[in-house]
Amino acid sequence: MRISLLKLPLFPPAVLVVPKRLPGRLIGLSLGPLIVIEQASATDHPTLIHELEHSRQFWCGGLVLHFLRYWLSRQYRLEAELRAFTLELSHCSIKEQGIRLPLSAGALASGYSLELTADQCQSLLTERLKELQSKTGLLDSSSGLATRGG
């Protein structure tokens, strides 16, 4: 197991714990300033961005209040996950986005008790990526998806 301090621009500092494996289908999770990512995904920049966004949400959402809202409100949980998955996808190359978008949509549909289909989640993520592109000016004309990678 490895433990380190993460400090990236635009995100509050967080402690990264890297165990060999996490239970079930989990790749990573954020518990406020503590981020846990399994060893196989610990060097994946988009996954780190996803979990750092959850850490940022924790700090901006009022510590305990964020946790309560996340677990008690389906709409709040949806917004938190859409933001994290959108940022994760925006830090992928266009090719990687094409691979990750349906996987992210499937995870969102099946792992968060949102009562949405994978198709609905994919539409929401695609819409959010386009919104992000309009704010940042990052766009690949062949896919219509925002990008920050090579």
XYZ file of N, CA and C in Angstrom:
450
model
N 0.852 -1.179 0.000
C 0.000 0.000 0.000
C 0.890 1.231 0.000
N 0.507 2.205 -0.816
C 1.264 3.450 -0.923
C 0.376 4.597 -0.468
N 0.953 5.587 0.197
C 0.234 6.778 0.644
C 1.040 7.992 0.202
N 0.353 8.970 -0.415
C 1.040 10.190 -0.854
C 0.086 11.372 -0.795
N 0.644 12.561 -0.929
C -0.138 13.791 -0.939
C -0.321 14.243 -2.382
N -1.567 14.500 -2.774
C -1.863 15.001 -4.120
C -2.074 16.499 -4.058
N -1.387 17.227 -4.925
C -1.587 18.669 -5.023
C -1.600 19.023 -6.505
N -2.789 19.279 -7.038
C -2.935 19.691 -8.430
C -3.609 21.055 -8.474
N -3.276 21.871 -9.472
C -3.929 23.175 -9.583
C -5.448 23.022 -9.647
N -6.160 23.949 -9.027
C -7.625 24.026 -9.012
C -8.299 23.029 -8.082
N -7.525 22.179 -7.401
C -8.101 21.210 -6.474
C -7.449 21.371 -5.106
N -8.213 21.176 -4.026
C -7.587 21.203 -2.696
C -6.672 19.997 -2.526
N -5.678 20.092 -1.663
C -4.800 18.943 -1.437
C -5.593 17.751 -0.901
N -5.140 16.561 -1.241
C -5.798 15.339 -0.774
C -4.742 14.284 -0.514
N -5.061 13.374 0.369
C -4.185 12.244 0.653
C -4.634 11.086 -0.232
N -3.695 10.531 -0.981
C -3.972 9.406 -1.864
C -3.467 8.119 -1.214
N -4.363 7.168 -1.053
C -4.025 5.844 -0.536
C -4.226 4.862 -1.685
N -3.207 4.039 -1.934
C -3.240 3.113 -3.068
C -3.068 1.672 -2.559
N -4.194 0.995 -2.297
C -4.105 -0.425 -1.956
C -4.011 -1.259 -3.231
N -3.652 -2.504 -3.071
C -3.559 -3.378 -4.244
C -4.923 -3.510 -4.924
N -5.988 -3.732 -4.175
C -7.343 -3.886 -4.725
C -8.363 -3.199 -3.830
N -9.499 -2.869 -4.426
C -10.659 -2.393 -3.686
C -11.771 -3.436 -3.826
N -12.736 -3.433 -2.932
C -13.792 -4.446 -3.012
C -14.708 -4.254 -4.227
N -15.264 -5.362 -4.693
C -16.245 -5.326 -5.774
C -15.719 -4.703 -7.040
N -16.539 -3.859 -7.648
C -16.192 -3.199 -8.910
C -15.538 -1.836 -8.699
N -15.289 -1.464 -7.452
C -14.695 -0.158 -7.170
C -13.293 -0.033 -7.750
N -13.044 1.110 -8.363
C -11.710 1.469 -8.836
C -11.125 2.507 -7.883
N -11.982 3.441 -7.465
C -11.558 4.495 -6.561
C -12.746 5.079 -5.828
N -12.448 5.792 -4.744
C -13.474 6.524 -4.023
C -12.830 7.663 -3.260
N -13.633 8.663 -3.003
C -13.154 9.824 -2.264
C -13.988 9.966 -1.001
N -13.294 10.111 0.097
C -13.933 10.367 1.388
C -13.406 11.710 1.877
N -13.858 12.752 1.200
C -13.373 14.088 1.520
C -11.925 14.241 1.104
N -11.046 14.549 2.058
C -9.637 14.754 1.710
C -8.863 13.446 1.521
N -9.531 12.315 1.697
C -8.894 11.010 1.538
C -9.396 10.365 0.246
N -8.474 10.089 -0.657
C -8.804 9.439 -1.928
C -8.144 8.068 -1.932
N -8.933 7.056 -2.270
C -8.429 5.690 -2.336
C -8.621 5.211 -3.774
N -7.530 4.810 -4.417
C -7.583 4.304 -5.792
C -6.759 3.022 -5.850
N -7.351 1.971 -6.434
C -6.624 0.702 -6.498
C -5.370 0.856 -7.351
N -4.399 0.019 -7.061
C -3.065 0.110 -7.667
C -3.102 0.151 -9.197
N -3.926 -0.659 -9.815
C -3.964 -0.730 -11.279
C -4.426 0.581 -11.925
N -5.139 1.427 -11.188
C -5.657 2.685 -11.746
C -5.008 3.925 -11.150
N -4.073 3.746 -10.241
C -3.517 4.874 -9.492
C -2.733 5.866 -10.341
N -2.230 5.456 -11.482
C -1.483 6.387 -12.341
C -2.335 6.900 -13.505
N -3.613 6.556 -13.508
C -4.517 7.005 -14.568
C -5.002 8.420 -14.247
N -4.481 9.408 -14.977
C -4.786 10.819 -14.696
C -6.291 11.110 -14.698
N -7.073 10.658 -15.684
C -8.517 10.939 -15.642
C -9.217 10.380 -14.398
N -8.803 9.218 -13.927
C -9.387 8.659 -12.706
C -9.025 9.523 -11.503
N -7.795 9.989 -11.441
C -7.390 10.904 -10.360
C -8.222 12.181 -10.390
N -8.443 12.723 -11.573
C -9.258 13.938 -11.708
C -10.668 13.683 -11.195
N -11.249 12.539 -11.542
C -12.596 12.179 -11.088
C -12.655 12.213 -9.559
N -11.712 11.554 -8.911
C -11.733 11.488 -7.448
C -11.368 12.830 -6.804
N -10.474 13.579 -7.422
C -10.163 14.921 -6.910
C -11.378 15.835 -6.986
N -12.193 15.674 -8.015
C -13.423 16.465 -8.104
C -14.350 16.135 -6.947
N -14.460 14.856 -6.593
C -15.277 14.504 -5.432
C -14.704 15.095 -4.146
N -13.392 15.136 -4.026
C -12.771 15.761 -2.865
C -13.098 17.254 -2.829
N -13.039 17.908 -3.999
C -13.387 19.337 -4.086
C -14.847 19.549 -3.683
N -15.729 18.668 -4.148
C -17.146 18.763 -3.793
C -17.340 18.666 -2.281
N -16.568 17.797 -1.660
C -16.618 17.645 -0.214
C -16.301 18.969 0.485
N -15.218 19.628 0.054
C -14.818 20.884 0.681
C -15.810 22.006 0.385
N -16.292 22.077 -0.846
C -17.223 23.147 -1.230
C -18.629 22.903 -0.711
N -18.979 21.645 -0.477
C -20.345 21.304 -0.089
C -20.616 21.303 1.395
N -19.639 21.650 2.182
C -19.884 21.753 3.615
C -19.624 20.480 4.403
N -18.544 19.801 4.096
C -18.074 18.646 4.848
C -19.167 17.609 5.084
N -19.684 17.506 6.286
C -20.692 16.494 6.613
C -21.955 16.697 5.780
N -22.330 17.932 5.537
C -23.524 18.216 4.735
C -23.421 17.603 3.339
N -22.231 17.675 2.729
C -22.053 17.068 1.406
C -22.320 15.568 1.470
N -21.757 14.878 2.451
C -21.980 13.431 2.575
C -23.466 13.113 2.729
N -24.136 13.860 3.587
C -25.575 13.626 3.792
C -26.368 13.853 2.511
N -26.103 14.964 1.857
C -26.824 15.259 0.607
C -26.514 14.210 -0.456
N -25.265 13.781 -0.559
C -24.884 12.790 -1.553
C -25.665 11.496 -1.346
N -25.738 11.008 -0.113
C -26.390 9.724 0.144
C -27.908 9.822 0.215
N -28.449 10.989 0.575
C -29.901 11.106 0.744
C -30.630 11.662 -0.480
N -29.936 12.367 -1.357
C -30.587 13.006 -2.502
C -30.087 12.416 -3.815
N -30.976 11.760 -4.525
C -30.623 11.179 -5.825
C -30.179 12.280 -6.796
N -30.852 13.432 -6.784
C -30.504 14.518 -7.701
C -29.118 15.087 -7.389
N -28.817 15.274 -6.113
C -27.500 15.778 -5.713
C -26.408 14.791 -6.121
N -26.658 13.487 -5.880
C -25.704 12.443 -6.249
C -25.484 12.422 -7.760
N -26.566 12.559 -8.520
C -26.454 12.605 -9.980
C -25.584 13.775 -10.412
N -25.830 14.953 -9.880
C -25.040 16.134 -10.256
C -23.573 15.959 -9.883
N -23.309 15.409 -8.701
C -21.924 15.201 -8.264
C -21.205 14.226 -9.192
N -21.868 13.146 -9.551
C -21.242 12.141 -10.411
C -21.119 12.627 -11.854
N -22.132 13.349 -12.349
C -22.013 13.895 -13.701
C -20.812 14.824 -13.806
N -20.630 15.667 -12.809
C -19.487 16.590 -12.810
C -18.164 15.807 -12.785
N -18.069 14.800 -11.928
C -16.824 14.030 -11.814
C -16.552 13.233 -13.090
N -17.567 12.557 -13.627
C -17.361 11.780 -14.856
C -17.058 12.696 -16.044
N -17.711 13.864 -16.103
C -17.444 14.792 -17.202
C -16.003 15.281 -17.156
N -15.529 15.647 -15.980
C -14.130 16.081 -15.857
C -13.175 14.942 -16.187
N -13.502 13.743 -15.729
C -12.676 12.581 -16.056
C -12.583 12.421 -17.576
N -13.713 12.437 -18.254
C -13.724 12.253 -19.704
C -13.018 13.394 -20.435
N -13.111 14.604 -19.895
C -12.483 15.748 -20.558
C -10.957 15.690 -20.479
N -10.433 14.849 -19.605
C -8.986 14.685 -19.482
C -8.478 13.454 -20.233
N -9.296 12.954 -21.142
C -8.931 11.811 -21.979
C -8.694 12.266 -23.413
N -7.911 11.505 -24.136
C -7.794 11.740 -25.571
C -9.141 11.413 -26.221
N -9.336 11.842 -27.449
C -10.582 11.564 -28.158
C -10.811 10.056 -28.261
N -9.774 9.316 -28.577
C -9.902 7.866 -28.684
C -10.315 7.269 -27.347
N -9.671 7.697 -26.274
C -9.990 7.187 -24.943
C -11.406 7.594 -24.516
N -11.845 8.801 -24.909
C -13.220 9.206 -24.603
C -14.218 8.238 -25.221
N -13.949 7.845 -26.457
C -14.842 6.919 -27.141
C -14.962 5.591 -26.417
N -13.889 5.175 -25.767
C -13.894 3.933 -25.002
C -14.561 4.143 -23.642
N -14.205 5.240 -22.978
C -14.674 5.464 -21.605
C -16.113 5.956 -21.507
N -16.606 6.674 -22.507
C -17.952 7.240 -22.396
C -19.008 6.167 -22.128
N -19.092 5.097 -22.928
C -20.105 4.083 -22.613
C -19.830 3.344 -21.295
N -18.558 3.172 -20.940
C -18.233 2.533 -19.664
C -18.653 3.424 -18.491
N -18.388 4.717 -18.617
C -18.793 5.663 -17.567
C -20.307 5.722 -17.444
N -20.989 5.737 -18.579
C -22.456 5.772 -18.571
C -23.009 4.508 -17.916
N -22.423 3.368 -18.228
C -22.858 2.117 -17.614
C -22.638 2.104 -16.114
N -21.482 2.602 -15.691
C -21.189 2.676 -14.256
C -22.162 3.615 -13.558
N -22.432 4.747 -14.181
C -23.356 5.730 -13.611
C -24.759 5.142 -13.489
N -25.179 4.398 -14.499
C -26.526 3.816 -14.505
C -26.672 2.685 -13.492
N -25.597 1.931 -13.274
C -25.742 0.731 -12.445
C -25.190 0.855 -11.032
N -24.343 1.836 -10.775
C -23.655 1.850 -9.493
C -24.051 2.924 -8.508
N -25.048 3.741 -8.816
C -25.326 4.883 -7.951
C -26.797 5.038 -7.575
N -27.608 4.028 -7.820
C -29.037 4.062 -7.473
C -29.736 5.315 -8.010
N -29.524 5.599 -9.277
C -30.084 6.811 -9.883
C -31.368 6.565 -10.680
N -31.698 5.301 -10.907
C -32.882 4.937 -11.692
C -32.840 5.530 -13.095
N -31.657 5.459 -13.712
C -31.453 5.904 -15.094
C -30.854 4.748 -15.887
N -31.129 4.737 -17.194
C -30.520 3.730 -18.058
C -29.132 4.189 -18.490
N -28.360 3.260 -19.020
C -27.042 3.610 -19.542
C -27.171 4.601 -20.703
N -28.187 4.434 -21.545
C -28.396 5.376 -22.653
C -28.706 6.780 -22.140
N -29.541 6.869 -21.110
C -29.846 8.186 -20.532
C -28.584 8.818 -19.941
N -27.789 8.012 -19.258
C -26.551 8.525 -18.662
C -25.569 8.963 -19.741
N -25.475 8.203 -20.818
C -24.568 8.578 -21.904
C -25.009 9.891 -22.535
N -26.313 10.082 -22.702
C -26.820 11.354 -23.240
C -26.480 12.514 -22.308
N -26.667 12.308 -21.008
C -26.346 13.358 -20.040
C -24.856 13.695 -20.054
N -24.010 12.674 -20.086
C -22.562 12.914 -20.115
C -22.132 13.617 -21.398
N -22.696 13.210 -22.528
C -22.368 13.852 -23.805
C -22.779 15.318 -23.774
N -23.963 15.594 -23.224
C -24.435 16.976 -23.099
C -23.500 17.794 -22.215
N -23.072 17.218 -21.099
C -22.159 17.929 -20.197
C -20.794 18.171 -20.839
N -20.312 17.204 -21.599
C -19.040 17.405 -22.301
C -19.149 18.542 -23.311
N -20.261 18.626 -24.004
C -20.472 19.720 -24.962
C -20.559 21.061 -24.249
N -21.214 21.088 -23.088
C -21.275 22.321 -22.297
C -19.880 22.749 -21.854
N -19.092 21.784 -21.410
C -17.721 22.084 -21.001
C -16.919 22.622 -22.176
N -17.106 22.032 -23.346
C -16.413 22.507 -24.550
C -16.787 23.947 -24.852
N -18.050 24.288 -24.723
C -18.463 25.657 -25.042
C -17.842 26.662 -24.072
N -17.550 26.230 -22.849
C -16.915 27.110 -21.866
C -15.409 27.205 -22.056
N -14.789 26.101 -22.520
C -13.330 26.059 -22.602
C -12.793 26.200 -24.014
N -13.650 25.959 -25.011
C -13.215 26.026 -26.398
C -12.484 24.786 -26.867
N -12.541 23.708 -26.099
C -11.875 22.468 -26.475
C -12.873 21.558 -27.178
N -12.580 21.181 -28.418
C -13.509 20.332 -29.160
C -12.797 19.575 -30.241
N -13.158 18.336 -30.398
C -12.719 17.540 -31.547
C -13.893 17.496 -32.510
N -13.725 18.010 -33.696
C -14.842 18.144 -34.633
C -15.393 16.806 -35.100
N -14.593 15.738 -35.072
C -15.102 14.454 -35.545
C -16.053 13.792 -34.558
N -15.859 14.025 -33.248
C -16.708 13.365 -32.267
C -17.657 14.319 -31.570
N -17.323 15.607 -31.550
C -18.139 16.563 -30.824
C -17.897 16.539 -29.324
N -16.858 15.845 -28.868
C -16.578 15.744 -27.457
C -15.417 16.647 -27.061
N -15.513 17.186 -25.852
C -14.428 18.013 -25.349
C -13.215 17.152 -25.048
N -12.037 17.771 -25.124
C -10.832 16.991 -24.848
C -9.744 17.850 -24.226
N -8.898 17.197 -23.440
C -7.692 17.795 -22.880
C -6.568 16.802 -22.982
N -6.545 15.973 -23.895
C -5.471 14.985 -23.982
C -4.959 14.892 -25.406
N -3.940 14.064 -25.584
C -3.371 13.888 -26.900
C -4.067 12.844 -27.692
